[in-house]
PDB file of C-alpha atoms in Angstrom:
ATOM      1  CA  MET A   1      -1.347  -4.172   2.873  1.00 51.00           C
ATOM      2  CA  GLY A   2      -2.286  -4.394  -0.657  1.00 47.00           C
ATOM      3  CA  THR A   3      -2.168  -7.560  -2.992  1.00 52.00           C
ATOM      4  CA  ARG A   4      -0.153  -8.893  -6.045  1.00 59.00           C
ATOM      5  CA  ASP A   5      -3.132  -7.729  -8.016  1.00 62.00           C
ATOM      6  CA  PRO A   6      -2.077  -4.370  -9.766  1.00 61.00           C
ATOM      7  CA  ALA A   7      -5.383  -3.050  -9.559  1.00 60.00           C
ATOM      8  CA  TYR A   8      -4.885  -2.922  -5.830  1.00 58.00           C
ATOM      9  CA  PRO A   9      -1.626  -0.805  -5.119  1.00 59.00           C
ATOM     10  CA  LYS A  10       0.451  -1.508  -2.102  1.00 64.00           C
ATOM     11  CA  LEU A  11       0.339   1.214   0.258  1.00 65.00           C
ATOM     12  CA  PRO A  12       3.664   2.890   1.244  1.00 61.00           C
ATOM     13  CA  ARG A  13       4.474   4.127   4.930  1.00 65.00           C
ATOM     14  CA  SER A  14       4.268   7.509   3.842  1.00 82.00           C
ATOM     15  CA  PRO A  15       1.421   9.510   5.738  1.00 86.00           C
ATOM     16  CA  GLU A  16       1.566  12.568   3.313  1.00 89.00           C
ATOM     17  CA  TYR A  17       1.122  10.399   0.220  1.00 88.00           C
ATOM     18  CA  LEU A  18      -1.810   8.406   1.685  1.00 90.00           C
ATOM     19  CA  ILE A  19      -3.535  11.664   2.566  1.00 93.00           C
ATOM     20  CA  PHE A  20      -3.090  13.167  -0.782  1.00 93.00           C
ATOM     21  CA  GLN A  21      -4.187  10.135  -2.530  1.00 91.00           C
ATOM     22  CA  LEU A  22      -7.696   9.917  -0.295  1.00 93.00           C
ATOM     23  CA  THR A  23      -8.023  13.624  -0.795  1.00 95.00           C
ATOM     24  CA  LEU A  24      -7.772  12.945  -4.844  1.00 94.00           C
ATOM     25  CA  PHE A  25     -10.521  10.342  -4.566  1.00 93.00           C
ATOM     26  CA  ALA A  26     -12.573  12.489  -2.512  1.00 94.00           C
ATOM     27  CA  ASN A  27     -12.467  15.514  -4.757  1.00 94.00           C
ATOM     28  CA  ASP A  28     -13.083  13.055  -7.738  1.00 91.00           C
ATOM     29  CA  ARG A  29      -9.603  13.956  -9.253  1.00 92.00           C
ATOM     30  CA  ARG A  30      -8.384  10.250  -9.154  1.00 88.00           C
ATOM     31  CA  GLY A  31     -10.040   6.891  -9.784  1.00 83.00           C
ATOM     32  CA  GLY A  32      -9.732   6.343 -13.577  1.00 85.00           C
ATOM     33  CA  SER A  33      -9.307   2.477 -13.079  1.00 86.00           C
ATOM     34  CA  PRO A  34     -12.396  -0.042 -13.106  1.00 86.00           C
ATOM     35  CA  TYR A  35     -12.221  -0.089  -9.297  1.00 86.00           C
ATOM     36  CA  GLY A  36     -11.562   3.685  -8.799  1.00 88.00           C
ATOM     37  CA  HIS A  37     -15.417   4.444  -8.124  1.00 90.00           C
ATOM     38  CA  ILE A  38     -15.008   2.245  -5.065  1.00 92.00           C
ATOM     39  CA  MET A  39     -12.126   4.538  -3.483  1.00 91.00           C
ATOM     40  CA  ARG A  40     -13.947   7.378  -4.426  1.00 93.00           C
ATOM     41  CA  GLU A  41     -17.344   6.350  -2.850  1.00 94.00           C
ATOM     42  CA  VAL A  42     -15.336   5.773   0.434  1.00 94.00           C
ATOM     43  CA  ALA A  43     -13.329   8.710   0.413  1.00 95.00           C
ATOM     44  CA  THR A  44     -15.779  11.036  -0.252  1.00 96.00           C
ATOM     45  CA  GLN A  45     -17.366  10.095   3.113  1.00 96.00           C
ATOM     46  CA  LEU A  46     -14.245  10.351   5.150  1.00 96.00           C
ATOM     47  CA  THR A  47     -13.520  13.372   7.352  1.00 96.00           C
ATOM     48  CA  ALA A  48     -10.021  14.689   7.639  1.00 95.00           C
ATOM     49  CA  ASP A  49      -9.877  13.067  11.133  1.00 96.00           C
ATOM     50  CA  GLN A  50     -11.115  10.138   9.551  1.00 96.00           C
ATOM     51  CA  MET A  51      -8.419   9.931   6.680  1.00 95.00           C
ATOM     52  CA  THR A  52      -5.699  10.603   9.602  1.00 95.00           C
ATOM     53  CA  ASP A  53      -7.030   7.671  11.380  1.00 95.00           C
ATOM     54  CA  VAL A  54      -6.883   5.296   8.197  1.00 92.00           C
ATOM     55  CA  VAL A  55      -3.395   6.452   7.660  1.00 90.00           C
ATOM     56  CA  ALA A  56      -2.315   5.795  11.553  1.00 91.00           C
ATOM     57  CA  TYR A  57      -4.095   2.302  10.898  1.00 89.00           C
ATOM     58  CA  SER A  58      -1.877   1.467   7.840  1.00 84.00           C
ATOM     59  CA  ARG A  59       1.287   2.527   9.436  1.00 83.00           C
ATOM     60  CA  ARG A  60       0.563  -0.380  12.275  1.00 83.00           C
ATOM     61  CA  CYS A  61       0.034  -3.083   9.679  1.00 78.00           C
ATOM     62  CA  PRO A  62       3.165  -5.426   9.776  1.00 74.00           C
ATOM     63  CA  LEU A  63       5.750  -5.384   7.098  1.00 67.00           C
ATOM     64  CA  VAL A  64       6.156  -8.731   5.677  1.00 65.00           C
ATOM     65  CA  MET A  65       9.397 -10.440   4.330  1.00 61.00           C
ATOM     66  CA  ARG A  66       9.096 -11.691   0.802  1.00 63.00           C
ATOM     67  CA  PRO A  67      11.499 -12.978  -1.360  1.00 60.00           C
ATOM     68  CA  THR A  68      11.964 -10.953  -4.649  1.00 62.00           C
ATOM     69  CA  GLY A  69      14.747 -13.093  -6.181  1.00 62.00           C
ATOM     70  CA  LYS A  70      15.717 -16.765  -6.771  1.00 62.00           C
ATOM     71  CA  THR A  71      14.234 -18.357  -3.438  1.00 60.00           C
ATOM     72  CA  ASP A  72      16.316 -21.655  -4.058  1.00 60.00           C
ATOM     73  CA  ARG A  73      19.595 -19.693  -3.290  1.00 57.00           C
ATOM     74  CA  ILE A  74      18.355 -18.129  -0.078  1.00 54.00           C
ATOM     75  CA  GLU A  75      19.284 -21.383   1.835  1.00 59.00           C
ATOM     76  CA  SER A  76      22.856 -20.501   0.759  1.00 58.00           C
ATOM     77  CA  GLY A  77      23.585 -18.448   3.566  1.00 56.00           C
ATOM     78  CA  PRO A  78      23.591 -14.538   4.518  1.00 57.00           C
ATOM     79  CA  HIS A  79      25.285 -13.479   1.200  1.00 54.00           C
ATOM     80  CA  VAL A  80      22.438 -13.994  -0.561  1.00 48.00           C
ATOM     81  CA  ARG A  81      20.264 -11.555   1.595  1.00 52.00           C
ATOM     82  CA  SER A  82      20.470  -9.216  -1.357  1.00 53.00           C
ATOM     83  CA  VAL A  83      17.813 -11.061  -3.241  1.00 48.00           C
ATOM     84  CA  SER A  84      15.355 -10.531  -0.703  1.00 49.00           C
ATOM     85  CA  SER A  85      13.958  -6.986   0.468  1.00 50.00           C
ATOM     86  CA  ILE A  86      11.110  -6.018   2.996  1.00 48.00           C
ATOM     87  CA  THR A  87       7.984  -5.269   1.164  1.00 48.00           C
ATOM     88  CA  ARG A  88       4.409  -4.602   2.148  1.00 46.00           C
ATOM     89  CA  THR A  89       1.866  -7.165   1.085  1.00 46.00           C
TER      90      THR A  89
END
């Protein structure tokens, strides 16, 4: 989930964090970016149960392996495993 565009953050696998952020948007205490009004509009319409459902959905989304280092070295073998990490995209 998320994109490489910094305006759209990657969602962590922390339910407490996501509920907190949705609540901030819903209470107009977050959203200063040019796109904040979009999340604010959506979050204000969510009930507490719906926020919980959004969090449950986000936790079911697959993690994707994405190289974070020099990809040409990955073929060198397992010892280069440290140049990659599991990240959510």
